[in-house]
Amino acid sequence: GLNLSDVQGDILVGMKKNKELFFFFDIADASGFKAKLKSDILPLVTSTSQLLDTSTQLVTALNIAFSQTGLAALGITDNLNDFLFTQGQFANAANLSDPGTGNWVPQFKGTNIHGVILLASDTVDNLNAALAGLQSALGNSIQEIYSLQAAARPGAEQGHEHFGFMDGISNPSVDGFQLSPHPGQAVVPPGEILVGEMGDNVTRPAWAKDGSFLAFRQLQQLVPEFNKFLADNAIKAPGLTEQQGSDLLGARMVGRWKSGAPVFLSPLVDNPALGADNNQNNNFTFAEPGQTRSNATDQTKCPFSAHIRKTRPRADLGLPETNNHHIVRGGIPYGPEVTPDEASSNTTTTERGLAFVGYQSNINNGFQFLQKTWANNPKFLHGGVGFDPIIGANQGNPRVVNGLDPNDQSASLTLMTDFIVSRGGEYFFSPSISAIANTLSV
Ligand code: N7H
């Protein structure tokens, strides 16, 4: 079995707190930092078993991950053998079809960020207290480069991302770790997520075992603009009001209704009870019951281009799912709620979005593959379905999306603008706790 007390907690189960701070730093004094890493950070690093232990309530959970330049700053010369990690995200922005890097947060440009500390708690006060404690211990050994304060949305929107859709429903289950996966979860070999475990066939230094690569992206969401697009392009059908047609379009773009109910199981109207039931809300394959392949011409129940279908095609590629393109997502929204002025003017004036976190043992098979080879590739899935209308990127150019209208599947819709704007990010390695103790802090 996996050594869950050695795997950082955010990777397999997520820290799942309402507030999360991403603190990006550089290492100014390597030997000073190593000493503090061991004496002050290591005891706070939250393991998977700690997160799973319901008898102890953690006030603030902490994880830490390093970029390639961060490992180099620590004097680690071993090659982790992930070329995207080695080069960093900025050098590979073109692979993701971002419209250049003009929208990138300046601090993400280049390779200056050495690491990120993830702090999660119920209140921002707790986060600030934890951060103040770390900063006074670490002194000048590190410097803050950039921070992103993220938070679950308030009230009934908790657990929903800024467009309004329930998130965090479908993550893969790691074989041998989660004993009873929910119906519809992909069961993947541990090595698809954790380095050095069964299923990861890349040669790595021994200390990298049970770490995972963290793909971080700050993805701005243009919520009023998205809502205006849905209103302007409402699906028309007898018996559908404008609002219902607009909701249906949004649901088909995502593949789920705002409640989380999958459109494949509830094609025409939302079903909040289905959305809330985690034994049912992931229990579909895009194939008819008993079939191991999806119908490759019928998009009545769910467009081939829907975000959750592009990023996890289930029976479109045949069951059981044997592809190695699963990631564990642990993102959280950032930024304030849409104001009445923004809503009435259909214009974003304050930044909000998703602090996207994806874990995998191989970035080229995981995050980058999903973004580049599936979401951004109009040919992907059944010969040509257009872009993923949510995250698909075309270097800022218009994006053609097929199959959104259930009554006219040959119709295509051209999205003139993006509703998600990449503000950049970085690739990190989230090491095992023993690697922090025995390799990175010595
Ligand atoms: Fe996506 N959204 O609100 O539309 N995503 N996503 N994502 N996403 C998912 O099933 C969203 C992004 C995946 O297993 C849901 O848990 C938004 C990136 C994958 O069936 C919703 C952003 C990448 C899945 C959203 C964003 C992915 C998934 C349904 C950015 C990878 C699971 C909730 C702002 C490159 C598929 C759920 C499965 C689900 C949204 C980003 C991938 C609602 C707003 C960058 C693999």
CSV table of C-alpha atoms and ligand atoms in Angstrom, one decimal:
chain,number,residue,atom,x,y,z
A,1,GLY,CA,0.0,0.0,0.0
A,2,LEU,CA,0.9,3.6,-0.3
A,3,ASN,CA,2.7,5.3,2.6
A,4,LEU,CA,0.0,8.0,3.2
A,5,SER,CA,1.9,9.6,6.0
A,6,ASP,CA,4.6,10.4,3.5
A,7,VAL,CA,2.5,11.9,0.7
A,8,GLN,CA,1.7,15.6,1.0
A,9,GLY,CA,-2.0,15.9,1.7
A,10,ASP,CA,-3.1,18.2,-1.2
A,11,ILE,CA,-2.2,15.6,-3.8
A,12,LEU,CA,-4.6,12.7,-3.3
A,13,VAL,CA,-7.4,14.1,-1.1
A,14,GLY,CA,-7.0,17.9,-1.3
A,15,MET,CA,-6.8,20.3,1.6
A,16,LYS,CA,-10.5,21.2,1.1
A,17,LYS,CA,-10.7,24.3,3.2
A,18,ASN,CA,-12.7,27.4,2.4
A,19,LYS,CA,-9.6,29.7,2.3
A,20,GLU,CA,-6.3,29.0,0.6
A,21,LEU,CA,-3.2,31.1,0.1
A,22,PHE,CA,-0.7,30.4,-2.6
A,23,PHE,CA,2.6,32.0,-1.5
A,24,PHE,CA,5.2,32.0,-4.3
A,25,PHE,CA,8.8,32.7,-3.1
A,26,ASP,CA,12.4,32.7,-4.1
A,27,ILE,CA,15.2,31.3,-2.0
A,28,ALA,CA,17.7,34.0,-1.2
A,29,ASP,CA,19.9,32.0,1.2
A,30,ALA,CA,19.9,28.3,0.5
A,31,SER,CA,21.6,27.1,3.6
A,32,GLY,CA,19.6,29.3,5.8
A,33,PHE,CA,16.4,28.2,4.1
A,34,LYS,CA,17.3,24.5,4.4
A,35,ALA,CA,17.8,24.8,8.1
A,36,LYS,CA,14.4,26.5,8.5
A,37,LEU,CA,12.8,24.0,6.1
A,38,LYS,CA,13.8,21.3,8.5
A,39,SER,CA,13.1,23.0,11.8
A,40,ASP,CA,10.1,25.2,11.0
A,41,ILE,CA,8.3,24.1,7.8
A,42,LEU,CA,8.7,20.3,7.9
A,43,PRO,CA,6.7,19.9,11.1
A,44,LEU,CA,3.8,21.8,9.6
A,45,VAL,CA,3.7,19.9,6.3
A,46,THR,CA,0.3,18.2,6.2
A,47,SER,CA,0.3,14.5,5.1
A,48,THR,CA,-2.5,12.6,3.4
A,49,SER,CA,-3.1,10.6,6.6
A,50,GLN,CA,-3.4,13.7,8.7
A,51,LEU,CA,-6.1,15.1,6.3
A,52,LEU,CA,-8.0,11.8,6.4
A,53,ASP,CA,-7.9,11.6,10.2
A,54,THR,CA,-11.3,13.0,11.2
A,55,SER,CA,-10.4,12.8,14.9
A,56,THR,CA,-7.9,15.6,14.8
A,57,GLN,CA,-9.0,19.0,13.4
A,58,LEU,CA,-6.2,20.8,11.7
A,59,VAL,CA,-6.4,24.6,12.0
A,60,THR,CA,-4.2,25.4,9.0
A,61,ALA,CA,-2.9,22.8,6.5
A,62,LEU,CA,0.4,23.4,4.7
A,63,ASN,CA,2.0,21.9,1.6
A,64,ILE,CA,5.1,23.0,-0.2
A,65,ALA,CA,6.4,22.4,-3.7
A,66,PHE,CA,9.4,23.5,-5.7
A,67,SER,CA,10.1,24.6,-9.3
A,68,GLN,CA,13.1,23.4,-11.3
A,69,THR,CA,15.0,26.6,-10.4
A,70,GLY,CA,14.0,26.1,-6.8
A,71,LEU,CA,15.5,22.6,-6.7
A,72,ALA,CA,18.6,24.0,-8.4
A,73,ALA,CA,18.8,26.7,-5.8
A,74,LEU,CA,18.8,24.0,-3.1
A,75,GLY,CA,21.7,22.3,-4.9
A,76,ILE,CA,19.7,19.4,-6.2
A,77,THR,CA,21.3,18.4,-9.5
A,78,ASP,CA,19.3,15.1,-10.1
A,79,ASN,CA,17.1,15.2,-13.2
A,80,LEU,CA,13.4,14.5,-12.3
A,81,ASN,CA,13.0,13.6,-16.0
A,82,ASP,CA,9.9,15.7,-16.7
A,83,PHE,CA,11.0,18.1,-19.5
A,84,LEU,CA,8.1,20.5,-19.0
A,85,PHE,CA,8.9,20.8,-15.3
A,86,THR,CA,12.6,21.3,-16.2
A,87,GLN,CA,11.8,24.1,-18.6
A,88,GLY,CA,9.1,25.7,-16.6
A,89,GLN,CA,5.6,26.8,-17.7
A,90,PHE,CA,6.7,30.2,-19.2
A,91,ALA,CA,9.0,28.6,-21.8
A,92,ASN,CA,6.1,26.3,-22.7
A,93,ALA,CA,3.3,28.9,-22.8
A,94,ALA,CA,3.0,28.4,-26.6
A,95,ASN,CA,2.1,24.7,-26.1
A,96,LEU,CA,-0.9,25.8,-24.2
A,97,SER,CA,-2.1,28.2,-26.9
A,98,ASP,CA,-2.3,31.1,-24.5
A,99,PRO,CA,-2.7,34.4,-26.6
A,100,GLY,CA,1.0,35.1,-25.9
A,101,THR,CA,2.1,36.0,-22.4
A,102,GLY,CA,0.8,39.6,-22.4
A,103,ASN,CA,-1.9,38.6,-20.0
A,104,TRP,CA,0.4,36.7,-17.7
A,105,VAL,CA,1.0,37.9,-14.2
A,106,PRO,CA,4.5,39.5,-14.5
A,107,GLN,CA,5.9,37.4,-11.7
A,108,PHE,CA,5.1,34.2,-13.6
A,109,LYS,CA,7.1,35.3,-16.6
A,110,GLY,CA,10.5,33.6,-16.5
A,111,THR,CA,11.8,31.1,-14.0
A,112,ASN,CA,12.2,33.3,-10.9
A,113,ILE,CA,9.7,31.5,-8.7
A,114,HIS,CA,11.5,28.8,-6.7
A,115,GLY,CA,8.6,27.4,-4.8
A,116,VAL,CA,5.1,27.7,-3.5
A,117,ILE,CA,3.7,27.3,-0.1
A,118,LEU,CA,0.0,26.3,0.0
A,119,LEU,CA,-1.8,27.2,3.2
A,120,ALA,CA,-5.4,26.2,3.7
A,121,SER,CA,-7.8,27.0,6.6
A,122,ASP,CA,-11.3,28.2,7.5
A,123,THR,CA,-10.4,31.8,7.8
A,124,VAL,CA,-8.1,34.4,6.2
A,125,ASP,CA,-7.0,35.4,9.7
A,126,ASN,CA,-5.7,31.8,10.3
A,127,LEU,CA,-3.8,32.0,7.0
A,128,ASN,CA,-2.3,35.3,7.8
A,129,ALA,CA,-1.3,34.1,11.3
A,130,ALA,CA,0.3,30.9,9.8
A,131,LEU,CA,2.1,33.0,7.2
A,132,ALA,CA,3.4,35.5,9.7
A,133,GLY,CA,4.8,32.7,11.8
A,134,LEU,CA,6.6,31.2,8.8
A,135,GLN,CA,7.9,34.6,7.7
A,136,SER,CA,9.3,35.4,11.1
A,137,ALA,CA,11.0,32.0,11.2
A,138,LEU,CA,12.3,32.1,7.7
A,139,GLY,CA,13.5,35.7,7.9
A,140,ASN,CA,15.5,36.7,4.9
A,141,SER,CA,16.2,33.2,3.7
A,142,ILE,CA,13.2,33.5,1.3
A,143,GLN,CA,11.5,36.4,-0.4
A,144,GLU,CA,7.8,36.7,-1.4
A,145,ILE,CA,7.5,37.0,-5.2
A,146,TYR,CA,3.7,36.8,-5.5
A,147,SER,CA,0.7,35.6,-3.5
A,148,LEU,CA,-2.8,34.6,-4.6
A,149,GLN,CA,-5.5,34.6,-1.9
A,150,ALA,CA,-8.2,32.2,-3.0
A,151,ALA,CA,-11.6,31.3,-1.3
A,152,ALA,CA,-14.6,29.2,-1.8
A,153,ARG,CA,-17.6,31.3,-2.9
A,154,PRO,CA,-20.1,32.3,-0.2
A,155,GLY,CA,-23.4,30.8,0.8
A,156,ALA,CA,-25.1,28.5,-1.6
A,157,GLU,CA,-22.3,29.0,-4.2
A,158,GLN,CA,-19.8,27.2,-1.9
A,159,GLY,CA,-18.2,24.4,-4.0
A,160,HIS,CA,-19.2,26.1,-7.2
A,161,GLU,CA,-16.7,27.9,-9.4
A,162,HIS,CA,-17.3,31.5,-10.6
A,163,PHE,CA,-19.4,30.6,-13.7
A,164,GLY,CA,-21.7,28.9,-11.2
A,165,PHE,CA,-21.0,25.2,-11.8
A,166,MET,CA,-20.4,22.7,-9.0
A,167,ASP,CA,-16.8,21.7,-9.1
A,168,GLY,CA,-14.7,19.0,-7.5
A,169,ILE,CA,-17.0,16.1,-8.4
A,170,SER,CA,-14.9,13.9,-10.6
A,171,ASN,CA,-11.3,13.1,-9.6
A,172,PRO,CA,-9.6,9.8,-10.3
A,173,SER,CA,-9.3,7.3,-7.6
A,174,VAL,CA,-5.8,5.9,-7.0
A,175,ASP,CA,-5.8,2.1,-7.1
A,176,GLY,CA,-5.2,0.6,-3.7
A,177,PHE,CA,-5.6,3.9,-1.9
A,178,GLN,CA,-9.3,4.6,-2.0
A,179,LEU,CA,-11.1,1.4,-1.1
A,180,SER,CA,-14.5,2.2,-2.5
A,181,PRO,CA,-14.5,4.7,-5.3
A,182,HIS,CA,-17.7,6.4,-6.2
A,183,PRO,CA,-19.4,5.0,-9.3
A,184,GLY,CA,-18.0,6.6,-12.3
A,185,GLN,CA,-14.6,7.6,-10.8
A,186,ALA,CA,-11.7,6.6,-13.0
A,187,VAL,CA,-9.5,4.1,-11.1
A,188,VAL,CA,-5.9,4.8,-12.0
A,189,PRO,CA,-2.6,3.1,-11.1
A,190,PRO,CA,-0.9,5.1,-8.3
A,191,GLY,CA,2.0,5.9,-10.7
A,192,GLU,CA,-0.3,8.0,-12.9
A,193,ILE,CA,-0.4,10.6,-10.1
A,194,LEU,CA,2.6,9.7,-7.8
A,195,VAL,CA,6.1,9.6,-9.1
A,196,GLY,CA,7.9,6.2,-8.7
A,197,GLU,CA,4.8,4.2,-8.0
A,198,MET,CA,3.4,1.4,-10.2
A,199,GLY,CA,2.5,2.8,-13.5
A,200,ASP,CA,5.2,5.5,-13.6
A,201,ASN,CA,7.7,4.1,-15.9
A,202,VAL,CA,10.1,7.0,-16.1
A,203,THR,CA,13.5,6.8,-14.4
A,204,ARG,CA,13.6,9.1,-11.4
A,205,PRO,CA,16.0,9.7,-8.5
A,206,ALA,CA,14.9,7.5,-5.6
A,207,TRP,CA,14.1,10.5,-3.4
A,208,ALA,CA,11.4,11.7,-5.8
A,209,LYS,CA,9.2,8.6,-5.1
A,210,ASP,CA,5.7,9.6,-3.8
A,211,GLY,CA,6.0,13.2,-5.0
A,212,SER,CA,3.8,14.6,-7.7
A,213,PHE,CA,4.1,17.4,-10.3
A,214,LEU,CA,1.8,20.3,-9.5
A,215,ALA,CA,0.6,22.3,-12.5
A,216,PHE,CA,-0.5,25.7,-11.3
A,217,ARG,CA,-2.5,28.1,-13.4
A,218,GLN,CA,-4.2,31.4,-12.6
A,219,LEU,CA,-7.2,31.3,-14.9
A,220,GLN,CA,-9.2,34.5,-14.9
A,221,GLN,CA,-12.9,34.0,-15.7
A,222,LEU,CA,-15.0,36.7,-17.5
A,223,VAL,CA,-18.2,35.8,-15.7
A,224,PRO,CA,-20.6,38.7,-16.9
A,225,GLU,CA,-19.3,38.2,-20.5
A,226,PHE,CA,-19.9,34.4,-20.2
A,227,ASN,CA,-23.4,35.0,-19.0
A,228,LYS,CA,-24.1,37.5,-21.8
A,229,PHE,CA,-22.9,35.0,-24.3
A,230,LEU,CA,-25.3,32.3,-22.9
A,231,ALA,CA,-28.2,34.8,-23.0
A,232,ASP,CA,-27.4,35.9,-26.5
A,233,ASN,CA,-27.1,32.3,-27.8
A,234,ALA,CA,-29.9,30.6,-25.9
A,235,ILE,CA,-30.8,27.2,-27.4
A,236,LYS,CA,-34.2,27.5,-29.0
A,237,ALA,CA,-36.7,24.6,-28.8
A,238,PRO,CA,-40.4,24.4,-28.4
A,239,GLY,CA,-41.3,24.7,-24.7
A,240,LEU,CA,-38.0,26.2,-23.7
A,241,THR,CA,-38.0,29.7,-22.2
A,242,GLU,CA,-35.1,32.0,-23.0
A,243,GLN,CA,-33.7,31.4,-19.6
A,244,GLN,CA,-34.0,27.6,-19.9
A,245,GLY,CA,-32.4,27.8,-23.4
A,246,SER,CA,-29.5,29.8,-22.0
A,247,ASP,CA,-29.0,27.5,-19.0
A,248,LEU,CA,-29.1,24.5,-21.4
A,249,LEU,CA,-26.4,26.0,-23.5
A,250,GLY,CA,-24.2,26.6,-20.5
A,251,ALA,CA,-24.8,23.0,-19.2
A,252,ARG,CA,-23.9,21.6,-22.6
A,253,MET,CA,-20.7,23.6,-22.8
A,254,VAL,CA,-19.6,22.2,-19.5
A,255,GLY,CA,-21.3,18.7,-19.7
A,256,ARG,CA,-22.9,19.3,-16.3
A,257,TRP,CA,-25.7,21.6,-15.0
A,258,LYS,CA,-24.8,24.1,-12.3
A,259,SER,CA,-25.9,21.7,-9.7
A,260,GLY,CA,-23.4,19.2,-10.9
A,261,ALA,CA,-25.9,16.9,-12.6
A,262,PRO,CA,-24.4,15.4,-15.7
A,263,VAL,CA,-26.2,16.4,-18.9
A,264,PHE,CA,-25.7,12.8,-20.2
A,265,LEU,CA,-28.0,11.6,-17.5
A,266,SER,CA,-30.3,14.7,-17.4
A,267,PRO,CA,-30.2,16.1,-20.9
A,268,LEU,CA,-32.9,18.8,-20.9
A,269,VAL,CA,-33.4,20.1,-17.4
A,270,ASP,CA,-31.2,20.4,-14.3
A,271,ASN,CA,-31.8,17.8,-11.6
A,272,PRO,CA,-30.3,19.1,-8.3
A,273,ALA,CA,-31.0,15.9,-6.4
A,274,LEU,CA,-28.8,14.1,-9.0
A,275,GLY,CA,-26.2,16.8,-8.8
A,276,ALA,CA,-25.9,16.4,-5.0
A,277,ASP,CA,-25.8,12.6,-4.9
A,278,ASN,CA,-22.1,11.5,-5.2
A,279,ASN,CA,-23.1,8.0,-5.9
A,280,GLN,CA,-25.0,9.1,-9.0
A,281,ASN,CA,-23.5,12.4,-10.2
A,282,ASN,CA,-20.5,10.7,-11.8
A,283,ASN,CA,-22.2,7.5,-12.7
A,284,PHE,CA,-22.1,7.6,-16.5
A,285,THR,CA,-19.7,6.7,-19.3
A,286,PHE,CA,-21.1,8.6,-22.3
A,287,ALA,CA,-22.1,5.1,-23.6
A,288,GLU,CA,-25.5,3.4,-23.2
A,289,PRO,CA,-25.7,1.0,-20.3
A,290,GLY,CA,-24.0,-2.3,-21.2
A,291,GLN,CA,-22.0,-0.7,-24.0
A,292,THR,CA,-18.2,-0.2,-23.8
A,293,ARG,CA,-18.1,2.4,-26.6
A,294,SER,CA,-19.9,5.7,-27.0
A,295,ASN,CA,-22.1,6.3,-30.0
A,296,ALA,CA,-19.7,8.4,-32.2
A,297,THR,CA,-22.4,10.3,-34.0
A,298,ASP,CA,-25.0,11.1,-31.4
A,299,GLN,CA,-24.6,14.2,-29.2
A,300,THR,CA,-28.2,14.5,-28.1
A,301,LYS,CA,-27.4,13.9,-24.5
A,302,CYS,CA,-23.9,15.5,-24.3
A,303,PRO,CA,-21.9,17.4,-26.9
A,304,PHE,CA,-18.5,15.7,-27.8
A,305,SER,CA,-17.0,19.2,-27.2
A,306,ALA,CA,-18.3,19.5,-23.6
A,307,HIS,CA,-15.6,20.5,-21.2
A,308,ILE,CA,-15.8,17.3,-19.1
A,309,ARG,CA,-16.0,15.1,-22.2
A,310,LYS,CA,-13.0,16.7,-23.9
A,311,THR,CA,-10.9,16.4,-20.7
A,312,ARG,CA,-12.1,12.9,-19.9
A,313,PRO,CA,-13.7,11.1,-22.8
A,314,ARG,CA,-14.6,7.9,-20.8
A,315,ALA,CA,-16.2,5.4,-23.2
A,316,ASP,CA,-15.5,7.6,-26.2
A,317,LEU,CA,-12.1,5.9,-26.1
A,318,GLY,CA,-13.5,2.6,-24.9
A,319,LEU,CA,-13.9,1.0,-21.5
A,320,PRO,CA,-12.2,0.3,-19.2
A,321,GLU,CA,-10.4,3.6,-19.3
A,322,THR,CA,-6.8,2.7,-20.0
A,323,ASN,CA,-5.4,6.0,-21.1
A,324,ASN,CA,-2.9,7.7,-18.9
A,325,HIS,CA,-4.2,11.2,-19.1
A,326,HIS,CA,-5.8,11.6,-15.7
A,327,ILE,CA,-5.0,14.4,-13.2
A,328,VAL,CA,-6.2,15.1,-9.7
A,329,ARG,CA,-7.7,18.6,-9.6
A,330,GLY,CA,-7.5,20.6,-6.4
A,331,GLY,CA,-8.3,24.2,-7.6
A,332,ILE,CA,-10.2,26.8,-5.7
A,333,PRO,CA,-11.9,30.1,-6.8
A,334,TYR,CA,-10.2,33.5,-6.3
A,335,GLY,CA,-11.5,37.0,-6.5
A,336,PRO,CA,-14.8,38.6,-5.4
A,337,GLU,CA,-18.4,37.9,-6.4
A,338,VAL,CA,-19.7,39.7,-9.5
A,339,THR,CA,-21.0,43.1,-8.6
A,340,PRO,CA,-24.4,44.5,-9.7
A,341,ASP,CA,-22.5,47.0,-11.9
A,342,GLU,CA,-20.5,44.3,-13.6
A,343,ALA,CA,-23.6,42.2,-14.1
A,344,SER,CA,-25.6,45.1,-15.6
A,345,SER,CA,-22.8,46.2,-17.9
A,346,ASN,CA,-21.8,42.7,-18.9
A,347,THR,CA,-18.2,43.7,-18.2
A,348,THR,CA,-15.7,42.4,-15.8
A,349,THR,CA,-13.9,45.2,-13.8
A,350,THR,CA,-12.4,43.1,-11.0
A,351,GLU,CA,-10.4,40.0,-11.5
A,352,ARG,CA,-11.8,36.7,-10.5
A,353,GLY,CA,-11.2,33.1,-11.6
A,354,LEU,CA,-9.9,29.7,-10.7
A,355,ALA,CA,-6.6,29.0,-8.9
A,356,PHE,CA,-6.1,25.8,-10.9
A,357,VAL,CA,-4.1,23.0,-9.4
A,358,GLY,CA,-3.5,19.7,-11.2
A,359,TYR,CA,-1.4,16.8,-9.9
A,360,GLN,CA,0.1,14.1,-12.1
A,361,SER,CA,3.3,12.1,-12.4
A,362,ASN,CA,4.0,13.4,-15.9
A,363,ILE,CA,3.0,16.9,-17.0
A,364,ASN,CA,3.2,16.0,-20.7
A,365,ASN,CA,0.7,13.2,-20.2
A,366,GLY,CA,-1.4,15.1,-17.7
A,367,PHE,CA,-2.2,18.8,-17.6
A,368,GLN,CA,-0.5,19.7,-20.9
A,369,PHE,CA,-2.0,16.8,-22.7
A,370,LEU,CA,-5.5,17.7,-21.6
A,371,GLN,CA,-5.1,21.3,-22.5
A,372,LYS,CA,-3.1,21.0,-25.7
A,373,THR,CA,-4.0,17.6,-27.3
A,374,TRP,CA,-7.6,17.4,-26.3
A,375,ALA,CA,-9.2,20.8,-25.2
A,376,ASN,CA,-7.3,23.0,-27.8
A,377,ASN,CA,-7.5,20.5,-30.6
A,378,PRO,CA,-10.6,21.0,-32.8
A,379,LYS,CA,-10.1,17.5,-34.3
A,380,PHE,CA,-10.2,15.7,-31.0
A,381,LEU,CA,-13.0,13.3,-30.5
A,382,HIS,CA,-14.7,11.5,-33.2
A,383,GLY,CA,-13.0,13.4,-36.0
A,384,GLY,CA,-13.8,17.0,-35.3
A,385,VAL,CA,-15.9,18.7,-32.7
A,386,GLY,CA,-14.2,22.0,-32.3
A,387,PHE,CA,-12.7,23.5,-29.2
A,388,ASP,CA,-13.5,22.9,-25.6
A,389,PRO,CA,-15.8,25.9,-25.2
A,390,ILE,CA,-14.7,26.4,-21.6
A,391,ILE,CA,-11.0,26.1,-21.5
A,392,GLY,CA,-10.1,25.5,-25.2
A,393,ALA,CA,-7.5,28.1,-26.3
A,394,ASN,CA,-6.7,29.3,-29.8
A,395,GLN,CA,-4.1,31.9,-29.1
A,396,GLY,CA,-6.9,34.4,-28.6
A,397,ASN,CA,-8.5,33.8,-32.0
A,398,PRO,CA,-12.1,32.8,-32.5
A,399,ARG,CA,-13.0,29.2,-31.6
A,400,VAL,CA,-15.5,27.1,-33.5
A,401,VAL,CA,-17.5,24.6,-31.3
A,402,ASN,CA,-19.7,21.9,-32.7
A,403,GLY,CA,-22.6,20.0,-31.3
A,404,LEU,CA,-23.9,22.4,-28.8
A,405,ASP,CA,-27.5,22.5,-30.2
A,406,PRO,CA,-29.1,19.2,-29.4
A,407,ASN,CA,-31.7,19.8,-32.1
A,408,ASP,CA,-29.2,20.6,-34.9
A,409,GLN,CA,-26.0,18.8,-34.3
A,410,SER,CA,-24.5,20.0,-37.5
A,411,ALA,CA,-24.7,23.6,-36.4
A,412,SER,CA,-21.5,25.2,-35.1
A,413,LEU,CA,-21.1,28.2,-32.9
A,414,THR,CA,-18.1,30.5,-33.1
A,415,LEU,CA,-16.9,31.9,-29.8
A,416,MET,CA,-15.4,35.3,-30.8
A,417,THR,CA,-13.7,35.8,-27.4
A,418,ASP,CA,-12.4,33.7,-24.6
A,419,PHE,CA,-14.2,33.5,-21.3
A,420,ILE,CA,-11.1,32.2,-19.5
A,421,VAL,CA,-8.0,34.3,-19.7
A,422,SER,CA,-4.7,32.6,-18.8
A,423,ARG,CA,-2.8,34.7,-16.3
A,424,GLY,CA,0.0,32.1,-16.5
A,425,GLY,CA,1.5,29.9,-13.8
A,426,GLU,CA,4.3,27.5,-13.1
A,427,TYR,CA,5.1,23.8,-12.8
A,428,PHE,CA,6.2,22.6,-9.4
A,429,PHE,CA,7.2,19.3,-7.8
A,430,SER,CA,5.5,18.5,-4.5
A,431,PRO,CA,7.9,16.1,-2.8
A,432,SER,CA,7.2,13.4,-0.3
A,433,ILE,CA,7.7,14.4,3.3
A,434,SER,CA,10.7,12.1,3.7
A,435,ALA,CA,12.3,13.8,0.7
A,436,ILE,CA,11.9,17.1,2.4
A,437,ALA,CA,13.4,15.7,5.5
A,438,ASN,CA,16.3,13.7,4.0
A,439,THR,CA,17.1,15.3,0.7
A,440,LEU,CA,15.8,18.9,0.3
A,441,SER,CA,16.7,20.2,3.7
A,442,VAL,CA,20.2,18.8,4.1
B,1,N7H,FE1,-12.3,21.8,-15.6
B,1,N7H,N1,-16.1,24.8,-15.3
B,1,N7H,O1,-16.6,25.4,-14.4
B,1,N7H,O2,-16.6,24.8,-16.4
B,1,N7H,N2,-14.2,21.6,-14.9
B,1,N7H,N3,-12.5,23.8,-15.5
B,1,N7H,N4,-10.4,22.0,-16.2
B,1,N7H,N5,-12.1,19.8,-15.6
B,1,N7H,C1,-14.8,20.4,-14.5
B,1,N7H,O3,-16.5,17.0,-12.7
B,1,N7H,C2,-13.6,24.6,-15.2
B,1,N7H,C3,-9.7,23.1,-16.3
B,1,N7H,C4,-11.0,19.1,-16.0
B,1,N7H,O4,-13.6,13.5,-14.7
B,1,N7H,C5,-16.1,20.7,-14.0
B,1,N7H,O5,-15.5,17.7,-10.9
B,1,N7H,C6,-13.3,26.0,-15.2
B,1,N7H,C7,-8.4,22.9,-16.8
B,1,N7H,C8,-11.2,17.7,-15.8
B,1,N7H,O6,-15.4,13.9,-15.8
B,1,N7H,C9,-16.3,22.0,-14.1
B,1,N7H,C10,-11.9,26.0,-15.4
B,1,N7H,C11,-8.3,21.5,-17.0
B,1,N7H,C12,-12.4,17.5,-15.2
B,1,N7H,C13,-15.1,22.6,-14.7
B,1,N7H,C14,-11.4,24.7,-15.6
B,1,N7H,C15,-9.6,21.0,-16.6
B,1,N7H,C16,-13.0,18.9,-15.1
B,1,N7H,C17,-17.1,19.6,-13.5
B,1,N7H,C18,-11.0,27.2,-15.5
B,1,N7H,C19,-7.2,20.7,-17.6
B,1,N7H,C20,-13.1,16.2,-14.8
B,1,N7H,C21,-16.8,19.3,-12.1
B,1,N7H,C22,-11.3,28.4,-15.0
B,1,N7H,C23,-6.3,21.1,-18.5
B,1,N7H,C24,-13.7,15.5,-15.9
B,1,N7H,C25,-16.3,17.9,-11.9
B,1,N7H,C26,-14.2,14.2,-15.4
B,1,N7H,C27,-14.2,19.2,-14.5
B,1,N7H,C28,-14.9,24.0,-15.0
B,1,N7H,C29,-10.1,24.4,-15.9
B,1,N7H,C30,-9.9,19.6,-16.6
B,1,N7H,C31,-17.6,22.7,-13.7
B,1,N7H,C32,-14.2,27.1,-15.0
B,1,N7H,C33,-7.3,23.9,-17.1
B,1,N7H,C34,-10.2,16.6,-16.1
